[in-house]
C-alpha cells in the first residue's frame, strides 16, 4: 500500500491528538494530586491520544514515533492503573514527550529522522518506568521447527498446532484456536494450560486432546483458524515447518460482498491544494462575471441580461459554497496556546490565568494559517512585557495572578481577534526614548498624545525589548506583527493604560483571496475599499463638515471623525465640481475616519493581487485588482490611513 | 461493513482496504455508543471494532451488539500489547482480531474467516 497518500491524513490527525494530549496534560496538572476522577479522565484521554498516534505511526512505518508512543503508553498505563503517582517529575516528562512527539510527527512526514533528543527521551521514559516500580518482562518466545510440547494425556485424539512465526498477539490467537476446537467437539486437555497460552508462555506450538467424530474435518478447520502454520495428529511423525500450510488461510475473496444498505458518509477529506485551486478558479470566474455583466448591459438584450443575471447569481452561490468549505474554527490554532502560556509563564515565574473566547468563530483556512504566528507573538509579548511578576503586582495593589485573554468574534465581514492583559501597560517614557534612539522621532516627545506613543510601537524598526529574551526575542516586535497582519489585508490597533493593561486588536478579512469591496471613483480612476474596513457610507452635506482646531472633521450622529480626502491622498487637486461628494466611514479595529471621494460606483467581489517586491514604496495601497472591464484598480490599505 | 475507530486515519485505511477488495462500507462510528447505534440501524455483515475508543470502549460495544444480535460478526482491531483486552473482547462475542499496523492481506484474511 502506498503510504504517501496517508501522510497528510496522518499529519492532520496526529496534530489533533498531540493537541488533545497537551490539553489533558494541562488539566491533569491543574487537578494535581487531589484530582481523583478528573485526573483519571485526563490520564485516559492522554492514553487514548498516544495510543492512536502509536497505531497510525506504526502503520505508516514511522518506527521512531511508534517506539516513543509505545514507551509513553506503557508509562501511562501504569499511571492509569494507579501503579505510578502523578508527580511534578512525571508531568515534566510527559510535557517533554508531547513536544518531542509533535516534532517527530512533523519530521517523519517530511521524510526526516526523529528530532534530536528522541533517544534520550526514550531512555528517560524507560528509566522512569524502571525506577518507579519496574516493568514486567515478557518472555521471549522459543522458536524452532520441532514440536516443543508433549501431548497431554486425556480422551480423544491428540492434536498439535503450530502458529506462524511472529504471529501478532499469539496468546490470543492460540486462545481462538482452542475456542474453534471447542466448537468442533470436546477439548479434554491442553498443554500448556489455557492460562499460559493466553499469557504467551509458550513457543510456536501447543497441543490439545479433542473428542470429535470428524478428525480430518477438525484439522482442516483448525488450519484455517488464522495464523496456524500447521495442525496435525500427534500420532503422526513430527513434520518440518511447512509454509504451504499458510495457503489454507489465504484469501479467496468474493467481490461485491456486503449488504446493499444505504451508504452513510458525511465527511470527505479534501487536499487543501484542491481547495486552493478551486478558490483561484472561482476568483477568475468572478472577474469574468464582472466583464460579462458589463457586456450584457451594453448589449441591451432582455433575454441576455436575465440569463447573465442568473449565471451571475449562480457564480455567487458557488463562491459562497467554496468559501464555506474552506472555513475552519479558530480553535484549531488557539488550541495550542494554553500550553504556550503555561510554559512561558513558568519560565518567567509569573502567574497567569489564561482565557480563550470564541473558539468556534470561523476563518478561511489560508487566513488561519497566517494568524497563528502573530497571535503567538502577541501572547508572548503580553507575558514578557505586560503581565508583571507576582511580587510587583502585589506591590501595585493587584492580585498576584495576572489575567490574559484571547478572544475572537465576528463583526460583519471581518473577524476580530484580541489579546488583552491586565499588566503594567505600555511605558511611555521608554517608548519615546527608544523611538528617539531609532530616529523615529525628534525632540523629547512631550507633545505626543498617548495614542501617538502607542502608534510608535507599531512603526517598522521599533522593538521595545531592551534585551533579546528567550521569550519574545528574536526580533519579533509588535511592528513585525502589524506588518504581517496588514499584508493579510487586516489592521491592528493597540490600546494601553499605564498600570492597567494592554489590548491588541486585529481586524481581519474572512479570506485572503477574495474581498468584497466598495469601488470609489476619483479623477477618472477607480479605487477599491475592502468592506472589512468600511463601516458605512453617507452623502456629504456642508453642515456635517466642520473645522476643529484647524482640522476638518465630520460630525456623524454622536461621533466626530477626522476627515481624509482621497483626491489629496493620490495627489490630485480638490474637486471643483458641484456634485455632492460621498463619504465612506472607514474603521479599523479601534479607529474610525471619514474618507471623502468623488463618487461611489458599486460593491464588488474583487480578487486581490498582492504587489510583488515594491517594498518601501507607497504604503497607501495593499494590492491591486482587475475590474470587469479589464481596467486595474488599486486597493486602498485602510489601516495605513488611520 | 461498519468501521468503528476513533481515528479517521484508521477508518480511512481500513475502509480503503475493504473497498479495494470489493466490500461496501455502509457506515463508520467514532465511539462505542455510535457503533452500537449504527449496528442496530444498518445491520452490517461485519463490524471492525477498535478497542480503545471514547464514550464506550470497543469491548462494551461488542457486548451490546452481541446482546442485540447474537449472530453479529465483529472483528477486533487491536494494537500490540493488548492481549488481555482482545481475549476479553472475544469472550464478549468478537469473532477474530487483527493487529495494528494493518497489512491489507491480514485484514482481508481475518474478514474472510469471520464471514466464513
PDB file of N, CA, C and O in Angstrom, chain A residues 46-96:
ATOM      1  N   UNK A  46      -5.174  11.138  27.653  1.00  0.00           N
ATOM      2  CA  UNK A  46      -3.798  11.162  27.144  1.00  0.00           C
ATOM      3  C   UNK A  46      -3.449   9.797  26.572  1.00  0.00           C
ATOM      4  O   UNK A  46      -2.877   9.680  25.482  1.00  0.00           O
ATOM      5  N   UNK A  47      -3.832   8.767  27.307  1.00  0.00           N
ATOM      6  CA  UNK A  47      -3.552   7.406  26.866  1.00  0.00           C
ATOM      7  C   UNK A  47      -4.164   7.155  25.488  1.00  0.00           C
ATOM      8  O   UNK A  47      -3.516   6.640  24.584  1.00  0.00           O
ATOM      9  N   UNK A  48      -5.423   7.551  25.335  1.00  0.00           N
ATOM     10  CA  UNK A  48      -6.100   7.339  24.052  1.00  0.00           C
ATOM     11  C   UNK A  48      -5.372   8.051  22.920  1.00  0.00           C
ATOM     12  O   UNK A  48      -5.177   7.507  21.844  1.00  0.00           O
ATOM     13  N   UNK A  49      -4.984   9.314  23.186  1.00  0.00           N
ATOM     14  CA  UNK A  49      -4.299  10.104  22.155  1.00  0.00           C
ATOM     15  C   UNK A  49      -2.990   9.421  21.749  1.00  0.00           C
ATOM     16  O   UNK A  49      -2.715   9.230  20.564  1.00  0.00           O
ATOM     17  N   UNK A  50      -2.202   9.035  22.747  1.00  0.00           N
ATOM     18  CA  UNK A  50      -0.917   8.395  22.471  1.00  0.00           C
ATOM     19  C   UNK A  50      -1.126   7.068  21.747  1.00  0.00           C
ATOM     20  O   UNK A  50      -0.428   6.743  20.784  1.00  0.00           O
ATOM     21  N   UNK A  51      -2.119   6.341  22.212  1.00  0.00           N
ATOM     22  CA  UNK A  51      -2.400   5.035  21.622  1.00  0.00           C
ATOM     23  C   UNK A  51      -2.742   5.165  20.137  1.00  0.00           C
ATOM     24  O   UNK A  51      -2.269   4.395  19.304  1.00  0.00           O
ATOM     25  N   UNK A  52      -3.556   6.156  19.813  1.00  0.00           N
ATOM     26  CA  UNK A  52      -3.960   6.341  18.425  1.00  0.00           C
ATOM     27  C   UNK A  52      -2.762   6.737  17.565  1.00  0.00           C
ATOM     28  O   UNK A  52      -2.587   6.237  16.455  1.00  0.00           O
ATOM     29  N   UNK A  53      -1.928   7.630  18.097  1.00  0.00           N
ATOM     30  CA  UNK A  53      -0.731   8.040  17.351  1.00  0.00           C
ATOM     31  C   UNK A  53       0.170   6.822  17.125  1.00  0.00           C
ATOM     32  O   UNK A  53       0.726   6.641  16.049  1.00  0.00           O
ATOM     33  N   UNK A  54       0.259   5.981  18.134  1.00  0.00           N
ATOM     34  CA  UNK A  54       1.091   4.786  18.008  1.00  0.00           C
ATOM     35  C   UNK A  54       0.598   3.911  16.856  1.00  0.00           C
ATOM     36  O   UNK A  54       1.375   3.489  16.000  1.00  0.00           O
ATOM     37  N   UNK A  55      -0.694   3.652  16.848  1.00  0.00           N
ATOM     38  CA  UNK A  55      -1.263   2.797  15.812  1.00  0.00           C
ATOM     39  C   UNK A  55      -1.031   3.367  14.426  1.00  0.00           C
ATOM     40  O   UNK A  55      -0.631   2.670  13.497  1.00  0.00           O
ATOM     41  N   UNK A  56      -1.252   4.693  14.288  1.00  0.00           N
ATOM     42  CA  UNK A  56      -1.116   5.323  12.980  1.00  0.00           C
ATOM     43  C   UNK A  56       0.342   5.315  12.522  1.00  0.00           C
ATOM     44  O   UNK A  56       0.635   5.023  11.371  1.00  0.00           O
ATOM     45  N   UNK A  57       1.243   5.657  13.461  1.00  0.00           N
ATOM     46  CA  UNK A  57       2.649   5.772  13.060  1.00  0.00           C
ATOM     47  C   UNK A  57       3.226   4.409  12.702  1.00  0.00           C
ATOM     48  O   UNK A  57       4.018   4.287  11.769  1.00  0.00           O
ATOM     49  N   UNK A  58       2.812   3.372  13.434  1.00  0.00           N
ATOM     50  CA  UNK A  58       3.298   2.031  13.105  1.00  0.00           C
ATOM     51  C   UNK A  58       2.833   1.650  11.708  1.00  0.00           C
ATOM     52  O   UNK A  58       3.574   1.075  10.916  1.00  0.00           O
ATOM     53  N   UNK A  59       1.595   2.023  11.399  1.00  0.00           N
ATOM     54  CA  UNK A  59       1.051   1.707  10.079  1.00  0.00           C
ATOM     55  C   UNK A  59       1.803   2.448   8.984  1.00  0.00           C
ATOM     56  O   UNK A  59       2.029   1.931   7.901  1.00  0.00           O
ATOM     57  N   UNK A  60       2.201   3.685   9.296  1.00  0.00           N
ATOM     58  CA  UNK A  60       2.938   4.480   8.320  1.00  0.00           C
ATOM     59  C   UNK A  60       4.396   4.047   8.218  1.00  0.00           C
ATOM     60  O   UNK A  60       5.124   4.534   7.359  1.00  0.00           O
ATOM     61  N   UNK A  61       4.831   3.205   9.128  1.00  0.00           N
ATOM     62  CA  UNK A  61       6.230   2.798   9.125  1.00  0.00           C
ATOM     63  C   UNK A  61       7.140   3.812   9.803  1.00  0.00           C
ATOM     64  O   UNK A  61       8.357   3.780   9.628  1.00  0.00           O
ATOM     65  N   UNK A  62       6.567   4.734  10.576  1.00  0.00           N
ATOM     66  CA  UNK A  62       7.374   5.694  11.324  1.00  0.00           C
ATOM     67  C   UNK A  62       7.753   5.054  12.657  1.00  0.00           C
ATOM     68  O   UNK A  62       7.123   5.302  13.690  1.00  0.00           O
ATOM     69  N   UNK A  63       8.806   4.253  12.634  1.00  0.00           N
ATOM     70  CA  UNK A  63       9.094   3.434  13.816  1.00  0.00           C
ATOM     71  C   UNK A  63       9.517   4.271  15.022  1.00  0.00           C
ATOM     72  O   UNK A  63       9.213   3.911  16.154  1.00  0.00           O
ATOM     73  N   UNK A  64      10.218   5.395  14.774  1.00  0.00           N
ATOM     74  CA  UNK A  64      10.662   6.209  15.913  1.00  0.00           C
ATOM     75  C   UNK A  64       9.465   6.704  16.724  1.00  0.00           C
ATOM     76  O   UNK A  64       9.463   6.649  17.952  1.00  0.00           O
ATOM     77  N   UNK A  65       8.421   7.161  15.999  1.00  0.00           N
ATOM     78  CA  UNK A  65       7.228   7.656  16.697  1.00  0.00           C
ATOM     79  C   UNK A  65       6.516   6.498  17.383  1.00  0.00           C
ATOM     80  O   UNK A  65       6.049   6.619  18.513  1.00  0.00           O
ATOM     81  N   UNK A  66       6.460   5.369  16.682  1.00  0.00           N
ATOM     82  CA  UNK A  66       5.782   4.210  17.248  1.00  0.00           C
ATOM     83  C   UNK A  66       6.476   3.757  18.536  1.00  0.00           C
ATOM     84  O   UNK A  66       5.819   3.467  19.536  1.00  0.00           O
ATOM     85  N   UNK A  67       7.824   3.742  18.507  1.00  0.00           N
ATOM     86  CA  UNK A  67       8.571   3.347  19.708  1.00  0.00           C
ATOM     87  C   UNK A  67       8.309   4.318  20.852  1.00  0.00           C
ATOM     88  O   UNK A  67       8.050   3.918  21.987  1.00  0.00           O
ATOM     89  N   UNK A  68       8.391   5.592  20.510  1.00  0.00           N
ATOM     90  CA  UNK A  68       8.202   6.623  21.531  1.00  0.00           C
ATOM     91  C   UNK A  68       6.809   6.511  22.141  1.00  0.00           C
ATOM     92  O   UNK A  68       6.643   6.514  23.362  1.00  0.00           O
ATOM     93  N   UNK A  69       5.794   6.401  21.273  1.00  0.00           N
ATOM     94  CA  UNK A  69       4.441   6.349  21.817  1.00  0.00           C
ATOM     95  C   UNK A  69       4.202   5.045  22.572  1.00  0.00           C
ATOM     96  O   UNK A  69       3.419   5.013  23.510  1.00  0.00           O
ATOM     97  N   UNK A  70       4.915   4.009  22.160  1.00  0.00           N
ATOM     98  CA  UNK A  70       4.751   2.743  22.877  1.00  0.00           C
ATOM     99  C   UNK A  70       5.279   2.860  24.313  1.00  0.00           C
ATOM    100  O   UNK A  70       4.620   2.443  25.264  1.00  0.00           O
ATOM    101  N   UNK A  71       6.472   3.444  24.449  1.00  0.00           N
ATOM    102  CA  UNK A  71       7.043   3.633  25.788  1.00  0.00           C
ATOM    103  C   UNK A  71       6.151   4.524  26.637  1.00  0.00           C
ATOM    104  O   UNK A  71       5.915   4.263  27.820  1.00  0.00           O
ATOM    105  N   UNK A  72       5.665   5.561  25.989  1.00  0.00           N
ATOM    106  CA  UNK A  72       4.812   6.527  26.674  1.00  0.00           C
ATOM    107  C   UNK A  72       3.526   5.846  27.142  1.00  0.00           C
ATOM    108  O   UNK A  72       3.048   6.055  28.255  1.00  0.00           O
ATOM    109  N   UNK A  73       3.004   5.019  26.265  1.00  0.00           N
ATOM    110  CA  UNK A  73       1.770   4.305  26.567  1.00  0.00           C
ATOM    111  C   UNK A  73       1.961   3.370  27.765  1.00  0.00           C
ATOM    112  O   UNK A  73       1.100   3.300  28.648  1.00  0.00           O
ATOM    113  N   UNK A  74       3.103   2.671  27.793  1.00  0.00           N
ATOM    114  CA  UNK A  74       3.383   1.773  28.912  1.00  0.00           C
ATOM    115  C   UNK A  74       3.382   2.550  30.220  1.00  0.00           C
ATOM    116  O   UNK A  74       2.814   2.119  31.224  1.00  0.00           O
ATOM    117  N   UNK A  75       4.039   3.715  30.165  1.00  0.00           N
ATOM    118  CA  UNK A  75       4.137   4.546  31.358  1.00  0.00           C
ATOM    119  C   UNK A  75       2.738   5.010  31.794  1.00  0.00           C
ATOM    120  O   UNK A  75       2.375   4.930  32.967  1.00  0.00           O
ATOM    121  N   UNK A  76       1.951   5.467  30.800  1.00  0.00           N
ATOM    122  CA  UNK A  76       0.614   5.976  31.101  1.00  0.00           C
ATOM    123  C   UNK A  76      -0.290   4.879  31.638  1.00  0.00           C
ATOM    124  O   UNK A  76      -1.134   5.121  32.492  1.00  0.00           O
ATOM    125  N   UNK A  77      -0.081   3.686  31.132  1.00  0.00           N
ATOM    126  CA  UNK A  77      -0.898   2.570  31.584  1.00  0.00           C
ATOM    127  C   UNK A  77      -0.679   2.331  33.080  1.00  0.00           C
ATOM    128  O   UNK A  77      -1.613   2.053  33.824  1.00  0.00           O
ATOM    129  N   UNK A  78       0.603   2.493  33.486  1.00  0.00           N
ATOM    130  CA  UNK A  78       0.914   2.305  34.901  1.00  0.00           C
ATOM    131  C   UNK A  78       0.273   3.409  35.745  1.00  0.00           C
ATOM    132  O   UNK A  78      -0.193   3.164  36.850  1.00  0.00           O
ATOM    133  N   UNK A  79       0.256   4.619  35.179  1.00  0.00           N
ATOM    134  CA  UNK A  79      -0.390   5.720  35.895  1.00  0.00           C
ATOM    135  C   UNK A  79      -1.880   5.433  36.003  1.00  0.00           C
ATOM    136  O   UNK A  79      -2.506   5.614  37.046  1.00  0.00           O
ATOM    137  N   UNK A  80      -2.434   4.945  34.916  1.00  0.00           N
ATOM    138  CA  UNK A  80      -3.863   4.695  34.862  1.00  0.00           C
ATOM    139  C   UNK A  80      -4.271   3.626  35.875  1.00  0.00           C
ATOM    140  O   UNK A  80      -5.329   3.695  36.487  1.00  0.00           O
ATOM    141  N   UNK A  81      -3.392   2.622  36.001  1.00  0.00           N
ATOM    142  CA  UNK A  81      -3.713   1.544  36.935  1.00  0.00           C
ATOM    143  C   UNK A  81      -3.374   1.914  38.372  1.00  0.00           C
ATOM    144  O   UNK A  81      -3.567   1.119  39.280  1.00  0.00           O
ATOM    145  N   UNK A  82      -2.825   3.108  38.556  1.00  0.00           N
ATOM    146  CA  UNK A  82      -2.522   3.545  39.915  1.00  0.00           C
ATOM    147  C   UNK A  82      -1.175   3.065  40.415  1.00  0.00           C
ATOM    148  O   UNK A  82      -0.831   3.263  41.579  1.00  0.00           O
ATOM    149  N   UNK A  83      -0.383   2.413  39.553  1.00  0.00           N
ATOM    150  CA  UNK A  83       0.921   1.915  39.973  1.00  0.00           C
ATOM    151  C   UNK A  83       1.943   3.043  40.044  1.00  0.00           C
ATOM    152  O   UNK A  83       3.020   2.884  40.607  1.00  0.00           O
ATOM    153  N   UNK A  84       1.580   4.173  39.447  1.00  0.00           N
ATOM    154  CA  UNK A  84       2.513   5.294  39.401  1.00  0.00           C
ATOM    155  C   UNK A  84       1.735   6.554  39.776  1.00  0.00           C
ATOM    156  O   UNK A  84       0.641   6.773  39.274  1.00  0.00           O
ATOM    157  N   UNK A  85       2.310   7.351  40.673  1.00  0.00           N
ATOM    158  CA  UNK A  85       1.643   8.573  41.116  1.00  0.00           C
ATOM    159  C   UNK A  85       1.983   9.735  40.183  1.00  0.00           C
ATOM    160  O   UNK A  85       3.075   9.774  39.615  1.00  0.00           O
ATOM    161  N   UNK A  86       1.033  10.653  40.040  1.00  0.00           N
ATOM    162  CA  UNK A  86       1.310  11.862  39.266  1.00  0.00           C
ATOM    163  C   UNK A  86       2.216  12.773  40.104  1.00  0.00           C
ATOM    164  O   UNK A  86       1.844  13.170  41.201  1.00  0.00           O
ATOM    165  N   UNK A  87       3.398  13.045  39.602  1.00  0.00           N
ATOM    166  CA  UNK A  87       4.349  13.893  40.316  1.00  0.00           C
ATOM    167  C   UNK A  87       4.823  14.987  39.361  1.00  0.00           C
ATOM    168  O   UNK A  87       4.654  14.867  38.152  1.00  0.00           O
ATOM    169  N   UNK A  88       5.414  16.057  39.902  1.00  0.00           N
ATOM    170  CA  UNK A  88       5.948  17.104  39.015  1.00  0.00           C
ATOM    171  C   UNK A  88       6.963  16.532  38.022  1.00  0.00           C
ATOM    172  O   UNK A  88       6.990  16.940  36.859  1.00  0.00           O
ATOM    173  N   UNK A  89       7.775  15.572  38.470  1.00  0.00           N
ATOM    174  CA  UNK A  89       8.765  14.965  37.575  1.00  0.00           C
ATOM    175  C   UNK A  89       8.064  14.250  36.419  1.00  0.00           C
ATOM    176  O   UNK A  89       8.464  14.358  35.268  1.00  0.00           O
ATOM    177  N   UNK A  90       6.987  13.542  36.783  1.00  0.00           N
ATOM    178  CA  UNK A  90       6.245  12.817  35.744  1.00  0.00           C
ATOM    179  C   UNK A  90       5.624  13.810  34.766  1.00  0.00           C
ATOM    180  O   UNK A  90       5.682  13.617  33.545  1.00  0.00           O
ATOM    181  N   UNK A  91       5.033  14.894  35.297  1.00  0.00           N
ATOM    182  CA  UNK A  91       4.410  15.890  34.428  1.00  0.00           C
ATOM    183  C   UNK A  91       5.436  16.473  33.461  1.00  0.00           C
ATOM    184  O   UNK A  91       5.169  16.620  32.274  1.00  0.00           O
ATOM    185  N   UNK A  92       6.622  16.803  33.973  1.00  0.00           N
ATOM    186  CA  UNK A  92       7.661  17.357  33.105  1.00  0.00           C
ATOM    187  C   UNK A  92       8.016  16.385  31.993  1.00  0.00           C
ATOM    188  O   UNK A  92       8.155  16.762  30.825  1.00  0.00           O
ATOM    189  N   UNK A  93       8.128  15.127  32.378  1.00  0.00           N
ATOM    190  CA  UNK A  93       8.476  14.101  31.399  1.00  0.00           C
ATOM    191  C   UNK A  93       7.381  13.977  30.338  1.00  0.00           C
ATOM    192  O   UNK A  93       7.652  13.858  29.140  1.00  0.00           O
ATOM    193  N   UNK A  94       6.124  14.054  30.787  1.00  0.00           N
ATOM    194  CA  UNK A  94       5.011  13.910  29.850  1.00  0.00           C
ATOM    195  C   UNK A  94       4.924  15.120  28.918  1.00  0.00           C
ATOM    196  O   UNK A  94       4.677  14.968  27.719  1.00  0.00           O
ATOM    197  N   UNK A  95       5.132  16.315  29.467  1.00  0.00           N
ATOM    198  CA  UNK A  95       5.125  17.505  28.614  1.00  0.00           C
ATOM    199  C   UNK A  95       6.246  17.425  27.581  1.00  0.00           C
ATOM    200  O   UNK A  95       6.054  17.734  26.404  1.00  0.00           O
ATOM    201  N   UNK A  96       7.406  16.991  28.056  1.00  0.00           N
ATOM    202  CA  UNK A  96       8.540  16.862  27.151  1.00  0.00           C
ATOM    203  C   UNK A  96       8.219  15.836  26.059  1.00  0.00           C
ATOM    204  O   UNK A  96       8.535  16.034  24.883  1.00  0.00           O
TER     205      UNK A  96
END
